């Protein structure tokens, strides 16, 4: 599926297109995340168990410069990832408000019955 069609499909169905763990998916090509934001993604998963501290800094800067949403996640899958605890991931508390912005965004669109 074409990327722009996928973004449109997500939006048309009440979702918010966010790029998950770009540091893992684009390792060594992190600039691809900027292209995806420019082409319709609304946010990036900045903090998770896959990103290096340097990647988190890069993605934080990118999200702030683009006015995009910032998300986080633990990518906990039980037995397949026993060293990862549900809901635990490295994060920078200076951005707690930005992370809350995403939660508030999801609550707003969910409350609209979309």
XYZ file of N, CA and C in Angstrom:
342
model
N 0.847 -1.167 0.000
C 0.000 0.000 0.000
C 0.898 1.238 0.000
N 0.527 2.218 -0.766
C 1.234 3.478 -0.805
C 1.157 4.152 0.565
N 2.260 4.751 0.996
C 2.326 5.382 2.316
C 1.231 6.431 2.508
N 1.061 7.296 1.532
C 0.045 8.352 1.674
C -1.354 7.753 1.759
N -1.601 6.669 1.034
C -2.899 5.991 1.143
C -3.088 5.406 2.537
N -2.022 4.867 3.103
C -2.107 4.299 4.453
C -2.405 5.390 5.478
N -1.727 6.530 5.363
C -1.972 7.651 6.278
C -3.414 8.120 6.151
N -3.888 8.251 4.935
C -5.264 8.679 4.702
C -6.261 7.670 5.275
N -5.991 6.395 5.112
C -6.861 5.356 5.637
C -6.937 5.433 7.165
N -5.801 5.626 7.797
C -5.782 5.765 9.262
C -6.619 6.963 9.679
N -6.393 8.103 9.049
C -7.136 9.325 9.401
C -8.627 9.174 9.119
N -8.975 8.593 7.973
C -10.386 8.415 7.612
C -11.139 7.535 8.598
N -10.407 6.722 9.325
C -11.038 5.818 10.282
C -10.842 6.268 11.726
N -10.544 7.556 11.895
C -10.469 8.138 13.225
C -9.161 7.928 13.949
N -8.146 7.446 13.245
C -6.861 7.202 13.883
C -5.892 8.343 13.706
N -4.785 8.216 14.386
C -3.705 9.178 14.306
C -2.457 8.442 13.844
N -1.966 8.720 12.651
C -0.794 8.005 12.147
C 0.487 8.420 12.873
N 1.093 7.455 13.541
C 2.319 7.672 14.305
C 3.334 6.624 13.862
N 4.567 7.040 13.679
C 5.635 6.131 13.290
C 6.178 5.458 14.547
N 6.035 4.137 14.598
C 6.489 3.366 15.757
C 7.977 3.055 15.652
N 8.639 3.121 16.783
C 10.077 2.863 16.961
C 10.919 3.103 15.701
N 10.977 4.381 15.276
C 11.753 4.683 14.076
C 13.243 4.378 14.221
N 13.760 4.439 15.434
C 15.176 4.137 15.637
C 15.511 2.694 15.334
N 14.559 1.805 15.549
C 14.750 0.393 15.230
C 14.505 0.167 13.739
N 13.401 0.709 13.243
C 13.027 0.477 11.850
C 13.967 1.138 10.852
N 14.546 2.293 11.229
C 15.374 3.044 10.285
C 16.798 3.207 10.793
N 17.268 2.291 11.589
C 18.610 2.391 12.178
C 19.631 2.746 11.102
N 20.334 3.848 11.358
C 21.316 4.324 10.394
C 20.730 5.224 9.317
N 19.409 5.287 9.269
C 18.709 6.140 8.296
C 17.597 6.902 9.017
N 17.899 7.400 10.210
C 16.887 8.044 11.044
C 16.199 9.220 10.360
N 16.860 9.819 9.367
C 16.261 10.952 8.661
C 14.983 10.561 7.911
N 14.766 9.277 7.692
C 13.526 8.815 7.051
C 12.314 9.243 7.890
N 12.485 9.291 9.208
C 11.378 9.702 10.082
C 10.905 11.110 9.728
N 11.828 11.997 9.390
C 11.439 13.358 9.004
C 10.611 13.338 7.725
N 11.004 12.516 6.777
C 10.254 12.403 5.529
C 8.835 11.894 5.793
N 8.705 10.939 6.709
C 7.379 10.399 7.016
C 6.495 11.441 7.688
N 7.081 12.263 8.550
C 6.313 13.366 9.143
C 5.895 14.354 8.059
N 6.805 14.667 7.157
C 6.498 15.606 6.077
C 5.413 15.068 5.147
N 5.261 13.768 5.100
C 4.280 13.150 4.192
C 3.019 12.675 4.903
N 2.795 13.155 6.133
C 1.493 12.903 6.737
C 1.443 12.254 8.095
N 2.533 11.675 8.582
C 2.486 11.116 9.940
C 2.298 12.262 10.928
N 1.520 12.020 11.954
C 1.231 13.056 12.942
C 2.212 13.036 14.106
N 2.954 11.936 14.252
C 3.866 11.853 15.379
C 4.860 10.734 15.249
N 5.759 10.689 16.245
C 6.799 9.662 16.314
C 6.843 9.072 17.712
N 7.117 7.785 17.782
C 7.424 7.164 19.061
C 8.875 7.550 19.374
N 9.046 8.433 20.334
C 10.369 8.962 20.665
C 11.078 8.089 21.692
N 10.349 7.694 22.727
C 10.950 6.944 23.823
C 10.463 5.503 23.811
N 11.401 4.565 23.772
C 11.079 3.146 23.890
C 12.349 2.377 24.220
N 12.231 1.089 24.344
C 13.358 0.243 24.733
C 14.339 -0.049 23.603
N 14.046 0.398 22.398
C 14.925 0.139 21.268
C 15.853 1.309 20.961
N 15.443 2.506 21.311
C 16.215 3.684 20.930
C 17.396 3.925 21.857
N 18.492 4.332 21.239
C 19.640 4.773 22.018
C 19.325 6.163 22.561
N 20.048 6.603 23.586
C 19.834 7.978 24.060
C 20.024 9.013 22.947
N 20.968 8.774 22.065
C 21.208 9.705 20.958
C 20.021 9.744 19.993
N 19.437 8.584 19.720
C 18.253 8.556 18.854
C 17.091 9.285 19.514
N 16.903 9.095 20.798
C 15.816 9.775 21.508
C 15.995 11.287 21.427
N 17.224 11.763 21.566
C 17.492 13.196 21.443
C 17.161 13.669 20.025
N 17.584 12.905 19.031
C 17.313 13.274 17.634
C 15.809 13.325 17.370
N 15.084 12.287 17.782
C 13.646 12.246 17.521
C 12.897 13.310 18.320
N 13.369 13.610 19.530
C 12.758 14.686 20.315
C 12.898 16.004 19.578
N 14.084 16.289 19.104
C 14.334 17.525 18.365
C 13.471 17.599 17.111
N 13.359 16.488 16.413
C 12.561 16.429 15.185
C 11.090 16.703 15.475
N 10.551 16.058 16.488
C 9.143 16.249 16.853
C 8.887 17.702 17.252
N 9.780 18.262 18.046
C 9.597 19.644 18.475
C 9.680 20.607 17.304
N 10.599 20.366 16.378
C 10.745 21.267 15.233
C 9.571 21.173 14.269
N 8.937 20.021 14.198
C 7.822 19.807 13.271
C 6.461 20.057 13.913
N 6.438 20.252 15.241
C 5.155 20.416 15.926
C 4.342 19.132 15.913
N 5.029 18.007 15.870
C 4.363 16.697 15.805
C 4.092 16.159 17.201
N 3.322 15.091 17.249
C 3.028 14.419 18.512
C 4.186 13.522 18.911
N 4.412 13.421 20.204
C 5.477 12.594 20.766
C 4.816 11.440 21.523
N 5.255 10.221 21.224
C 4.709 9.072 21.940
C 5.847 8.253 22.550
N 5.452 7.270 23.342
C 6.407 6.387 24.001
C 5.776 5.007 24.115
N 6.589 4.020 24.365
C 6.049 2.684 24.528
C 7.101 1.707 25.003
N 6.630 0.620 25.580
C 7.562 -0.381 26.092
C 7.756 -1.547 25.130
N 6.831 -1.736 24.185
C 6.882 -2.881 23.277
C 7.027 -4.187 24.049
N 6.200 -4.339 25.045
C 6.193 -5.538 25.874
C 5.333 -6.599 25.200
N 5.913 -7.768 24.987
C 5.161 -8.867 24.381
C 5.300 -10.137 25.202
N 5.355 -9.988 26.513
C 5.368 -11.150 27.393
C 6.567 -12.052 27.207
N 6.303 -13.313 26.943
C 7.360 -14.325 26.870
C 8.374 -14.066 25.771
N 7.965 -13.390 24.697
C 8.901 -13.168 23.596
C 9.910 -12.056 23.902
N 9.643 -11.268 24.916
C 10.564 -10.196 25.315
C 10.642 -10.151 26.845
N 11.197 -11.166 27.458
C 11.163 -11.274 28.927
C 11.945 -10.199 29.667
N 12.874 -9.531 29.018
C 13.661 -8.502 29.702
C 12.996 -7.138 29.679
N 11.873 -7.040 28.993
C 11.150 -5.776 28.904
C 9.917 -5.860 29.792
N 9.757 -4.886 30.662
C 8.600 -4.840 31.557
C 7.518 -3.964 30.936
N 6.276 -4.384 31.081
C 5.162 -3.639 30.528
C 5.152 -2.219 31.101
N 5.048 -1.252 30.203
C 4.968 0.135 30.597
C 6.261 0.762 31.076
N 7.369 0.072 30.957
C 8.658 0.621 31.413
C 9.569 0.863 30.207
N 10.068 2.069 30.125
C 10.930 2.456 29.016
C 11.721 3.677 29.453
N 12.870 3.899 28.844
C 13.631 5.102 29.190
C 12.932 6.328 28.619
N 12.815 7.368 29.423
C 12.169 8.597 28.968
C 12.829 9.778 29.666
N 12.523 10.942 29.194
C 13.042 12.172 29.771
C 11.856 12.921 30.367
N 11.839 13.072 31.667
C 10.682 13.668 32.345
C 10.421 15.110 31.905
N 11.401 15.755 31.286
C 11.161 17.116 30.790
C 10.064 17.136 29.724
N 9.783 15.976 29.137
C 8.807 15.920 28.049
C 7.505 15.237 28.457
N 7.286 15.081 29.751
C 6.040 14.460 30.216
C 4.818 15.197 29.671
N 4.883 16.513 29.610
C 3.761 17.290 29.080
C 3.509 17.000 27.618
N 4.566 16.845 26.843
C 4.414 16.526 25.421
C 3.802 15.140 25.234
N 4.221 14.209 26.087
C 3.657 12.861 26.007
C 2.176 12.892 26.397
N 1.845 13.705 27.375
C 0.438 13.856 27.775
C -0.388 14.476 26.653
N 0.240 15.328 25.837
C -0.474 15.914 24.706
C -1.022 14.835 23.785
N -0.244 13.782 23.576
C -0.708 12.699 22.710
C -1.895 11.980 23.348
N -1.814 11.697 24.635
C -2.917 11.034 25.332
C -4.174 11.903 25.233
N -4.023 13.196 25.432
C -5.166 14.104 25.325
C -5.726 14.128 23.908
N -4.851 14.076 22.925
C -5.277 14.032 21.521
C -6.123 12.783 21.259
N -5.648 11.647 21.713
C -6.379 10.395 21.513
C -7.724 10.448 22.234
N -7.736 10.985 23.431
C -8.995 11.106 24.169
C -9.979 12.019 23.444
N -9.478 13.093 22.836
C -10.353 14.018 22.095
C -10.973 13.336 20.882
N -10.158 12.651 20.094
C -10.723 12.043 18.884
C -11.606 10.859 19.242
N -11.275 10.178 20.332
C -12.115 9.065 20.775
C -13.454 9.550 21.289
N -13.466 10.713 21.902
C -14.691 11.280 22.438
C -15.614 11.825 21.378
N -15.114 11.975 20.145
C -15.932 12.489 19.059
C -16.726 11.403 18.355
N -16.519 10.159 18.769
C -17.224 9.058 18.141
C -16.727 8.739 16.753
N -15.509 9.162 16.455
C -14.935 8.920 15.117
C -14.418 7.511 15.032
